[in-house]
Amino acid sequence: MKKFLYIQTLGCAMNVRDSEHIIAELKNQNYELTNDINIADLILINTCSVREKPVHKLFSEIGAFDKVRKAGSKIGVCGCTASHLGAEIFRRAPFVDFVLGARNVSKISQAVQTPKFISTDINYDESEFAFGEFRGSPYKSYINIMIGCDKKCSYCIVPQTRGDELSIPAKIILDEARRSAARGAKEIFLLGQNVNNYGKRFSNAHEKIDFSDLLVRLSEIEGIERIRFTSPHPLHMDDKFLEVFSSNSKICKSMHMPLQSGSTKVLRDMRRGYTKEWFLDRALKLRDLCPDVSISTDIIVAYPTESEADFADTIDVLKQVKFEQVFSFKFSPRPHTPAQNLALIDDKVASARLSYLQGLHNEILDEIMSAQVGRGHEVYFEELRENNQVAGRSFSNFLVCVNGSEELLGRTLNVKIEKAARMALYGKVTL
Ligand code: 5AD
Ligand code: SF4
C-alpha cells in the first residue's frame, strides 16, 4: 500500500544529499513524497547542529509536527543533532518514534520498522553503500565524495556528528557521475567536509587518487558541463589544486574559502592550521590565476579569544580579498568541542562586530554586483520563479534572473546583465 513521506531538511548541502538518500531508500518501501504534512504517514526532520539556533529549531518544529500529524503516523529525527543528542531526543520529545544519526542513513528502512529505534554511531561506514537513485533536481546532481572530518577545529561539532574522514572510492564517484550525465544533468556538485583532502583514507584497498586528479577524471565524462564542489579547506589549497581549478574549463569558477578569522592568533586558537598570510597568499594567487573567480567565505566573529585587533585583521582580509559572498556568524559554543567552556565575549560587542562586518561586506558586494551591468554571463537555468522569471547560476556562481518560461530550464545561455541587486543580477538572453 502506498504511504506518504514528508521530509524537512535543515543545514548544509550534505544534509540535502542525505535526505535524497533517505527518500531513495523509502521509495523502495512504497513511500511517496508529499508537501502536505497532514496526510503524511512518516514525518522526518533532517537536522543540523552546527550552531545552537538550528538545535532549538528542531524542538519547535517537531512540537508543531506532533500537533498536526494524522493518527498512526510516525515522526523520525535524522542528521547531525540526532547524532549529538541521541536518546535525549526521546526524553525531551517522547512522541518521537526513532532517532537516526548522520552517517547512519542506510538504516532508514530498519528505523521506520523498529519501535524507538536509535542509531548514532558516528563512525558507521557508509562509504561504499549502494544507495538508490533519487534526485531533487533534474539539472544538477549532488555527489558525496567523502564522509566525516579529521580536522579538530576548536569550535566545530561536526567531527562529533559525522565522525572520522573516509573517502568514497573514485570508481563509485565516477559511476555516479556517468549515471548523472546519462539522465541529462549537466552539472555535478561534489560534497565533503574537506574535499581537497580527498583520497587520504579509504575503508578498503582502492586506487589512490587526490582531489585534483579526481576533478580531471570527472571533467572527462561526456555530458558533464559544469563541476562544482564544497567545501575545500584553505590549508590544502596547494599550487596543483589552484592550477587545475583555474585551467580546467568544466570547473565552475567559484571557490569557497572558509576564512573563519583573519587573525593568525585566533586561527591558531581555532586550530585551523594556516595563518592570515597563507590565506591571503592563496586567495590572491587564485584571483591572479583566475580573474573571473568568485570567492565565498565563512567567518565566525567574536570567537572567545578575539580582541579588537584580531577583529581588525578579519576586516583587513575582507578588504583585501573582496569576497563575492560572505556567510558570517557569531560564535556559538557547541557541546563536546574544545571551545565549549571558554568565557564568551559580551553579546553586545559580538553583535556590533557582526553588523560592522556585514555592513562593510554589503558595500563591497554592491560594488561587485553593479560592475556586472553590461557584462555577459553564461547561465545554466534551473528554476522557475514568480512573475515569469527563470533563474540560474553564472559559471562564477552569480544568481541571474531573466524573463522567460519552462523552455529555458536545463539550457545554458548567454545573458547580458541589465540590472544588479545585492543578491541577484537581472538581464536578457542574447543569442
Ligand atoms: N559557532 C559559530 N559558527 C560556527 N560554524 C561552525 N561552528 C560554529 C560555531 N560553533 C560556522 C563556520 C563553518 C560554517 C558551516 O558554520 O563558519 O564554516
Ligand atoms: Fe551540515 Fe555541519 Fe549542519 Fe551537520 S552540523 S548539517 S555537517 S552544517
Short mmCIF file of C-alpha atoms and ligand atoms in Angstrom, two decimals:
data_model
loop_
_atom_site.label_atom_id
_atom_site.label_comp_id
_atom_site.label_asym_id
_atom_site.label_seq_id
_atom_site.Cartn_x
_atom_site.Cartn_y
_atom_site.Cartn_z
CA MET A 1 0.00 0.00 0.00
CA LYS A 2 1.20 3.50 -0.85
CA LYS A 3 2.33 5.67 2.09
CA PHE A 4 3.26 9.35 2.25
CA LEU A 5 6.56 10.80 3.39
CA TYR A 6 7.03 14.42 4.50
CA ILE A 7 10.66 15.47 4.98
CA GLN A 8 12.15 18.75 6.15
CA THR A 9 15.87 19.35 5.62
CA LEU A 10 17.89 21.83 7.68
CA GLY A 11 21.61 22.60 7.39
CA CYS A 12 24.08 22.17 4.58
CA ALA A 13 24.25 20.53 1.15
CA MET A 14 25.46 17.30 2.78
CA ASN A 15 22.14 17.10 4.57
CA VAL A 16 20.32 17.74 1.31
CA ARG A 17 22.13 14.75 -0.20
CA ASP A 18 21.44 12.62 2.90
CA SER A 19 17.74 13.45 2.53
CA GLU A 20 17.86 12.36 -1.12
CA HIS A 21 19.40 9.05 0.01
CA ILE A 22 16.67 8.65 2.66
CA ILE A 23 13.95 9.34 0.07
CA ALA A 24 15.53 6.83 -2.35
CA GLU A 25 15.55 4.09 0.33
CA LEU A 26 11.97 4.83 1.40
CA LYS A 27 10.67 4.85 -2.18
CA ASN A 28 11.67 1.17 -2.21
CA GLN A 29 9.32 0.76 0.79
CA ASN A 30 6.39 2.29 -1.17
CA TYR A 31 6.66 5.79 0.26
CA GLU A 32 5.80 8.73 -1.93
CA LEU A 33 6.88 12.33 -1.20
CA THR A 34 4.28 14.87 -0.09
CA ASN A 35 4.41 18.55 0.87
CA ASP A 36 1.25 18.11 2.93
CA ILE A 37 2.20 17.18 6.46
CA ASN A 38 -1.45 16.42 7.37
CA ILE A 39 -1.57 13.35 5.14
CA ALA A 40 1.96 12.07 5.90
CA ASP A 41 2.40 8.56 7.32
CA LEU A 42 6.02 9.37 8.08
CA ILE A 43 7.34 12.81 9.09
CA LEU A 44 11.12 13.26 9.04
CA ILE A 45 13.35 16.14 10.01
CA ASN A 46 16.97 16.06 8.92
CA THR A 47 18.76 18.26 11.42
CA CYS A 48 21.82 20.48 11.77
CA SER A 49 23.76 21.14 14.98
CA VAL A 50 26.48 23.49 13.78
CA ARG A 51 25.11 26.35 15.90
CA GLU A 52 22.66 26.46 18.79
CA LYS A 53 19.84 28.05 16.78
CA PRO A 54 19.12 25.11 14.45
CA VAL A 55 19.02 22.79 17.50
CA HIS A 56 16.28 24.95 19.08
CA LYS A 57 14.54 24.87 15.74
CA LEU A 58 14.42 21.07 15.86
CA PHE A 59 12.35 21.01 19.05
CA SER A 60 9.98 23.77 17.97
CA GLU A 61 9.47 22.07 14.58
CA ILE A 62 8.78 18.58 15.91
CA GLY A 63 6.40 20.05 18.54
CA ALA A 64 4.47 21.63 15.66
CA PHE A 65 4.57 18.35 13.66
CA ASP A 66 3.11 16.47 16.63
CA LYS A 67 0.10 18.82 16.74
CA VAL A 68 -0.89 18.40 13.07
CA ARG A 69 0.11 14.80 12.35
CA LYS A 70 -2.54 12.25 11.39
CA ALA A 71 -3.35 9.34 13.73
CA GLY A 72 -0.90 6.45 13.41
CA SER A 73 1.82 8.49 11.67
CA LYS A 74 5.47 8.29 12.75
CA ILE A 75 7.99 11.05 13.46
CA GLY A 76 11.73 10.45 12.94
CA VAL A 77 14.68 12.71 13.75
CA CYS A 78 17.72 12.29 11.50
CA GLY A 79 21.02 14.10 10.92
CA CYS A 80 23.63 15.89 12.97
CA THR A 81 21.50 16.74 16.01
CA ALA A 82 20.30 13.14 16.11
CA SER A 83 23.99 12.15 16.34
CA HIS A 84 24.85 14.60 19.08
CA LEU A 85 21.74 14.44 21.29
CA GLY A 86 20.88 10.77 20.71
CA ALA A 87 18.44 9.34 23.28
CA GLU A 88 17.97 12.77 24.87
CA ILE A 89 15.64 13.49 21.95
CA PHE A 90 13.27 10.73 23.22
CA ARG A 91 13.38 12.27 26.71
CA ARG A 92 12.65 15.80 25.51
CA ALA A 93 10.12 14.73 22.86
CA PRO A 94 8.66 11.33 23.90
CA PHE A 95 6.38 11.22 20.82
CA VAL A 96 9.42 10.80 18.52
CA ASP A 97 9.49 7.28 17.02
CA PHE A 98 13.15 6.99 16.00
CA VAL A 99 16.50 8.77 16.06
CA LEU A 100 18.90 8.20 13.17
CA GLY A 101 22.28 9.95 13.20
CA ALA A 102 24.09 11.45 10.20
CA ARG A 103 26.17 8.70 8.59
CA ASN A 104 23.53 6.08 9.53
CA VAL A 105 21.22 6.98 6.67
CA SER A 106 21.36 3.50 5.10
CA LYS A 107 19.49 2.16 8.16
CA ILE A 108 16.37 4.24 7.47
CA SER A 109 14.11 1.29 6.50
CA GLN A 110 15.06 -0.56 9.69
CA ALA A 111 14.47 2.63 11.71
CA VAL A 112 10.94 3.03 10.35
CA GLN A 113 10.05 -0.57 11.14
CA THR A 114 11.55 -0.78 14.67
CA PRO A 115 9.83 0.88 17.67
CA LYS A 116 12.06 3.50 19.35
CA PHE A 117 14.94 2.67 17.00
CA ILE A 118 18.13 4.62 17.69
CA SER A 119 21.42 4.51 15.82
CA THR A 120 24.01 7.24 16.25
CA ASP A 121 27.35 5.51 15.59
CA ILE A 122 29.37 8.42 14.20
CA ASN A 123 31.90 6.08 12.60
CA TYR A 124 29.41 3.78 10.91
CA ASP A 125 30.91 3.10 7.49
CA GLU A 126 28.57 4.02 4.64
CA SER A 127 31.37 4.96 2.25
CA GLU A 128 30.62 2.07 -0.12
CA PHE A 129 26.87 1.66 0.44
CA ALA A 130 24.92 1.41 -2.82
CA PHE A 131 22.10 3.90 -2.24
CA GLY A 132 19.11 4.01 -4.58
CA GLU A 133 18.71 6.90 -7.03
CA PHE A 134 16.64 9.92 -6.08
CA ARG A 135 17.45 13.48 -7.14
CA GLY A 136 15.60 16.64 -6.15
CA SER A 137 16.73 18.39 -9.33
CA PRO A 138 16.87 17.12 -12.91
CA TYR A 139 19.55 19.70 -13.73
CA LYS A 140 22.28 19.05 -11.20
CA SER A 141 23.41 16.12 -9.10
CA TYR A 142 24.93 16.25 -5.65
CA ILE A 143 27.59 13.57 -5.28
CA ASN A 144 29.23 12.69 -1.97
CA ILE A 145 32.96 12.14 -2.35
CA MET A 146 33.82 11.72 1.32
CA ILE A 147 32.18 11.42 4.71
CA GLY A 148 33.26 12.73 8.11
CA CYS A 149 36.01 15.15 9.05
CA ASP A 150 39.50 14.60 10.50
CA LYS A 151 40.08 18.24 11.41
CA LYS A 152 39.77 19.28 15.00
CA CYS A 153 38.68 22.93 14.73
CA SER A 154 38.10 24.05 18.30
CA TYR A 155 34.60 25.46 17.73
CA CYS A 156 33.16 22.77 15.48
CA ILE A 157 30.81 19.96 16.44
CA VAL A 158 30.91 18.21 13.06
CA PRO A 159 33.65 15.66 13.93
CA GLN A 160 31.31 14.59 16.77
CA THR A 161 28.32 14.20 14.44
CA ARG A 162 29.87 12.91 11.24
CA GLY A 163 32.90 11.01 12.58
CA ASP A 164 36.32 10.42 11.05
CA GLU A 165 37.10 11.25 7.45
CA LEU A 166 36.70 8.47 4.87
CA SER A 167 36.91 8.96 1.12
CA ILE A 168 34.46 7.24 -1.19
CA PRO A 169 36.27 5.15 -3.83
CA ALA A 170 36.81 7.00 -7.13
CA LYS A 171 35.11 4.24 -9.11
CA ILE A 172 31.84 4.76 -7.19
CA ILE A 173 32.04 8.55 -7.71
CA LEU A 174 32.85 8.25 -11.43
CA ASP A 175 30.00 5.75 -11.97
CA GLU A 176 27.57 8.06 -10.18
CA ALA A 177 28.73 10.99 -12.32
CA ARG A 178 28.26 8.93 -15.50
CA ARG A 179 24.72 7.98 -14.44
CA SER A 180 24.05 11.63 -13.70
CA ALA A 181 25.21 12.69 -17.17
CA ALA A 182 23.13 9.91 -18.73
CA ARG A 183 19.97 11.32 -17.13
CA GLY A 184 20.76 14.70 -18.67
CA ALA A 185 22.01 16.68 -15.65
CA LYS A 186 24.77 18.92 -16.94
CA GLU A 187 26.13 19.88 -13.52
CA ILE A 188 27.62 17.82 -10.72
CA PHE A 189 28.20 19.21 -7.25
CA LEU A 190 30.79 17.29 -5.22
CA LEU A 191 30.31 17.20 -1.46
CA GLY A 192 32.53 16.62 1.55
CA GLN A 193 33.76 18.40 4.67
CA ASN A 194 37.29 18.88 3.27
CA VAL A 195 37.04 17.98 -0.39
CA ASN A 196 40.59 18.95 -1.30
CA ASN A 197 41.88 16.45 1.25
CA TYR A 198 40.16 13.71 -0.79
CA GLY A 199 41.91 10.37 -1.11
CA LYS A 200 43.82 10.24 2.17
CA ARG A 201 41.91 7.24 3.60
CA PHE A 202 39.52 4.66 2.14
CA SER A 203 37.86 1.86 4.09
CA ASN A 204 39.24 -0.84 1.76
CA ALA A 205 42.17 -1.10 -0.66
CA HIS A 206 41.40 1.27 -3.53
CA GLU A 207 43.13 3.21 -6.25
CA LYS A 208 44.96 6.16 -4.64
CA ILE A 209 43.93 9.41 -6.24
CA ASP A 210 43.90 13.00 -4.99
CA PHE A 211 41.20 15.66 -5.41
CA SER A 212 42.86 17.45 -8.34
CA ASP A 213 43.13 14.18 -10.29
CA LEU A 214 39.55 13.26 -9.37
CA LEU A 215 38.39 16.61 -10.82
CA VAL A 216 40.27 15.94 -14.06
CA ARG A 217 38.81 12.43 -14.37
CA LEU A 218 35.28 13.75 -13.76
CA SER A 219 35.76 16.51 -16.32
CA GLU A 220 36.49 13.87 -18.98
CA ILE A 221 32.95 12.47 -18.72
CA GLU A 222 30.89 13.40 -21.75
CA GLY A 223 27.68 15.27 -20.89
CA ILE A 224 29.06 16.88 -17.75
CA GLU A 225 29.46 20.58 -18.46
CA ARG A 226 29.84 22.06 -15.00
CA ILE A 227 31.61 20.83 -11.87
CA ARG A 228 31.18 22.50 -8.50
CA PHE A 229 32.30 21.37 -5.06
CA THR A 230 32.09 22.30 -1.41
CA SER A 231 33.88 22.68 0.96
CA PRO A 232 37.58 22.92 0.24
CA HIS A 233 39.93 23.80 3.13
CA PRO A 234 42.32 26.75 2.70
CA LEU A 235 45.15 24.68 4.25
CA HIS A 236 45.05 22.13 1.40
CA MET A 237 44.97 24.68 -1.43
CA ASP A 238 48.31 23.70 -2.94
CA ASP A 239 49.54 25.05 -6.28
CA LYS A 240 48.47 21.91 -8.16
CA PHE A 241 44.90 22.31 -6.91
CA LEU A 242 44.73 26.02 -7.76
CA GLU A 243 46.16 25.36 -11.22
CA VAL A 244 43.74 22.52 -12.05
CA PHE A 245 40.89 24.64 -10.72
CA SER A 246 41.86 27.63 -12.85
CA SER A 247 42.70 25.84 -16.09
CA ASN A 248 40.02 23.15 -16.36
CA SER A 249 37.21 24.55 -18.49
CA LYS A 250 34.48 22.45 -16.84
CA ILE A 251 35.25 23.51 -13.27
CA CYS A 252 32.99 26.41 -12.32
CA LYS A 253 34.97 29.45 -11.30
CA SER A 254 33.57 29.71 -7.83
CA MET A 255 35.68 28.81 -4.81
CA HIS A 256 34.55 28.58 -1.19
CA MET A 257 37.45 29.55 1.10
CA PRO A 258 36.26 29.38 4.72
CA LEU A 259 38.40 32.01 6.45
CA GLN A 260 36.78 31.83 9.94
CA SER A 261 39.14 34.54 11.24
CA GLY A 262 41.72 36.87 9.72
CA SER A 263 43.89 36.85 12.84
CA THR A 264 46.78 34.39 12.91
CA LYS A 265 46.45 34.18 16.69
CA VAL A 266 42.74 33.36 16.60
CA LEU A 267 43.34 30.91 13.74
CA ARG A 268 45.87 29.16 15.98
CA ASP A 269 43.37 29.07 18.86
CA MET A 270 40.78 27.69 16.44
CA ARG A 271 43.32 25.04 15.27
CA ARG A 272 42.76 25.93 11.64
CA GLY A 273 46.31 25.07 10.58
CA TYR A 274 47.01 28.20 8.48
CA THR A 275 47.93 31.83 9.06
CA LYS A 276 46.47 35.11 7.82
CA GLU A 277 49.39 35.34 5.37
CA TRP A 278 48.83 31.85 3.96
CA PHE A 279 45.15 32.57 3.40
CA LEU A 280 45.87 35.89 1.67
CA ASP A 281 48.59 34.30 -0.45
CA ARG A 282 46.21 31.55 -1.65
CA ALA A 283 43.25 33.88 -2.26
CA LEU A 284 45.31 36.46 -4.14
CA LYS A 285 47.12 33.77 -6.17
CA LEU A 286 43.68 32.40 -7.09
CA ARG A 287 42.49 35.86 -8.21
CA ASP A 288 45.69 36.15 -10.24
CA LEU A 289 45.39 32.73 -11.95
CA CYS A 290 41.69 33.05 -12.47
CA PRO A 291 40.48 36.65 -12.84
CA ASP A 292 36.82 35.65 -13.20
CA VAL A 293 36.67 33.66 -9.98
CA SER A 294 34.04 34.33 -7.30
CA ILE A 295 35.33 33.64 -3.81
CA SER A 296 32.92 32.96 -0.97
CA THR A 297 33.78 32.51 2.67
CA ASP A 298 32.56 31.69 6.19
CA ILE A 299 33.54 33.95 9.08
CA ILE A 300 32.99 33.48 12.80
CA VAL A 301 33.05 36.75 14.76
CA ALA A 302 33.63 37.09 18.48
CA TYR A 303 35.44 33.81 18.98
CA PRO A 304 36.18 33.92 22.75
CA THR A 305 39.86 34.91 22.28
CA GLU A 306 39.17 37.54 19.59
CA SER A 307 40.40 41.03 20.58
CA GLU A 308 39.54 44.25 18.72
CA ALA A 309 42.93 43.97 16.98
CA ASP A 310 42.15 40.39 15.91
CA PHE A 311 38.80 41.50 14.54
CA ALA A 312 40.60 44.28 12.64
CA ASP A 313 42.69 41.53 10.97
CA THR A 314 39.48 39.85 9.78
CA ILE A 315 38.28 43.17 8.37
CA ASP A 316 41.65 43.62 6.67
CA VAL A 317 41.32 40.24 4.90
CA LEU A 318 37.76 41.13 3.88
CA LYS A 319 39.01 44.36 2.30
CA GLN A 320 41.92 42.68 0.53
CA VAL A 321 40.09 39.65 -0.86
CA LYS A 322 36.74 41.37 -1.54
CA PHE A 323 34.76 38.15 -1.28
CA GLU A 324 31.76 37.82 -3.60
CA GLN A 325 29.82 36.11 -0.78
CA VAL A 326 30.28 36.06 2.99
CA PHE A 327 28.44 33.81 5.43
CA SER A 328 29.07 35.29 8.85
CA PHE A 329 28.07 34.05 12.27
CA LYS A 330 28.53 34.95 15.91
CA PHE A 331 30.47 32.30 17.77
CA SER A 332 28.08 29.75 19.27
CA PRO A 333 29.51 27.41 21.93
CA ARG A 334 28.89 23.79 20.99
CA PRO A 335 28.93 20.73 23.25
CA HIS A 336 31.87 18.28 23.02
CA THR A 337 34.16 20.93 21.49
CA PRO A 338 37.38 22.38 22.96
CA ALA A 339 35.95 25.93 22.82
CA GLN A 340 32.80 24.94 24.67
CA ASN A 341 33.75 26.34 28.07
CA LEU A 342 35.72 29.45 27.09
CA ALA A 343 34.37 32.73 28.51
CA LEU A 344 32.15 34.39 25.90
CA ILE A 345 32.63 37.87 24.53
CA ASP A 346 29.84 40.22 25.63
CA ASP A 347 26.91 39.73 23.26
CA LYS A 348 26.58 43.47 22.52
CA VAL A 349 30.21 43.56 21.38
CA ALA A 350 29.72 40.39 19.33
CA SER A 351 26.60 41.82 17.65
CA ALA A 352 28.37 45.10 16.91
CA ARG A 353 31.28 43.26 15.26
CA LEU A 354 28.91 41.13 13.20
CA SER A 355 26.88 44.07 11.94
CA TYR A 356 30.03 46.10 11.16
CA LEU A 357 31.41 43.21 9.13
CA GLN A 358 28.11 42.64 7.33
CA GLY A 359 27.71 46.37 6.60
CA LEU A 360 31.20 46.54 5.12
CA HIS A 361 30.58 43.45 3.06
CA ASN A 362 27.35 44.91 1.70
CA GLU A 363 29.34 47.89 0.40
CA ILE A 364 31.86 45.55 -1.26
CA LEU A 365 29.04 43.48 -2.72
CA ASP A 366 27.19 46.50 -4.14
CA GLU A 367 30.37 47.41 -5.99
CA ILE A 368 30.89 43.85 -7.29
CA MET A 369 27.28 43.49 -8.43
CA SER A 370 26.98 46.86 -10.15
CA ALA A 371 30.22 46.13 -12.04
CA GLN A 372 28.38 43.20 -13.72
CA VAL A 373 25.93 45.51 -15.52
CA GLY A 374 26.66 45.44 -19.25
CA ARG A 375 28.66 42.19 -18.97
CA GLY A 376 27.67 38.82 -20.47
CA HIS A 377 27.36 35.67 -18.35
CA GLU A 378 26.75 32.05 -19.36
CA VAL A 379 23.80 30.98 -17.25
CA TYR A 380 22.56 27.44 -16.64
CA PHE A 381 18.83 27.84 -15.98
CA GLU A 382 17.40 25.65 -13.23
CA GLU A 383 14.46 27.29 -11.52
CA LEU A 384 11.11 28.89 -12.33
CA ARG A 385 10.38 31.95 -10.19
CA GLU A 386 7.37 34.18 -9.65
CA ASN A 387 6.38 36.84 -12.25
CA ASN A 388 7.53 34.76 -15.26
CA GLN A 389 11.15 34.79 -14.18
CA VAL A 390 13.63 31.98 -14.70
CA ALA A 391 16.77 31.78 -12.56
CA GLY A 392 20.12 30.11 -12.91
CA ARG A 393 23.76 30.45 -11.97
CA SER A 394 26.55 32.01 -13.97
CA PHE A 395 29.76 29.98 -14.35
CA SER A 396 31.17 32.06 -11.49
CA ASN A 397 28.05 31.44 -9.38
CA PHE A 398 26.10 34.70 -9.63
CA LEU A 399 22.36 34.19 -9.35
CA VAL A 400 20.91 35.51 -12.63
CA CYS A 401 17.20 36.01 -13.46
CA VAL A 402 15.60 36.66 -16.84
CA ASN A 403 12.02 36.86 -18.12
CA GLY A 404 11.02 33.53 -19.61
CA SER A 405 9.36 30.20 -19.07
CA GLU A 406 9.98 26.42 -18.84
CA GLU A 407 11.69 26.19 -22.19
CA LEU A 408 14.78 27.88 -20.70
CA LEU A 409 15.13 25.24 -17.98
CA GLY A 410 18.12 22.92 -18.40
CA ARG A 411 19.72 25.19 -21.02
CA THR A 412 22.95 27.17 -20.77
CA LEU A 413 22.50 30.56 -22.41
CA ASN A 414 24.32 33.84 -22.69
CA VAL A 415 22.75 36.63 -20.69
CA LYS A 416 23.54 40.32 -20.91
CA ILE A 417 23.19 41.85 -17.44
CA GLU A 418 20.99 44.94 -17.31
CA LYS A 419 20.34 45.42 -13.61
CA ALA A 420 22.07 44.48 -10.38
CA ALA A 421 20.71 43.92 -6.90
CA ARG A 422 22.67 42.72 -3.89
CA MET A 423 21.59 39.08 -4.16
CA ALA A 424 20.89 38.70 -7.89
CA LEU A 425 21.54 40.01 -11.39
CA TYR A 426 18.83 40.62 -13.97
CA GLY A 427 19.25 40.57 -17.73
CA LYS A 428 18.21 39.37 -21.18
CA VAL A 429 19.15 36.23 -23.07
CA THR A 430 21.32 37.10 -26.08
CA LEU A 431 21.56 34.65 -28.96
N1 5AD B 1 29.79 28.95 16.08
C1 5AD B 1 29.55 29.77 15.01
N2 5AD B 1 29.71 29.36 13.74
C2 5AD B 1 30.16 28.12 13.53
N3 5AD B 1 30.44 27.45 12.39
C3 5AD B 1 30.84 26.19 12.72
N4 5AD B 1 30.84 26.04 14.06
C4 5AD B 1 30.42 27.22 14.59
C5 5AD B 1 30.23 27.69 15.91
N5 5AD B 1 30.47 26.92 16.96
C6 5AD B 1 30.36 28.07 11.07
C7 5AD B 1 31.72 28.03 10.38
C8 5AD B 1 31.52 26.97 9.33
C9 5AD B 1 30.07 27.14 8.99
C10 5AD B 1 29.46 25.98 8.28
O1 5AD B 1 29.47 27.34 10.24
O2 5AD B 1 31.96 29.30 9.81
O3 5AD B 1 32.38 27.14 8.22
FE1 SF4 B 2 25.91 20.16 7.72
FE2 SF4 B 2 27.52 20.80 9.76
FE3 SF4 B 2 24.90 21.25 9.96
FE4 SF4 B 2 25.85 18.75 10.01
S1 SF4 B 2 26.24 20.33 11.51
S2 SF4 B 2 24.10 19.51 8.80
S3 SF4 B 2 27.57 18.88 8.60
S4 SF4 B 2 26.29 22.24 8.53
#
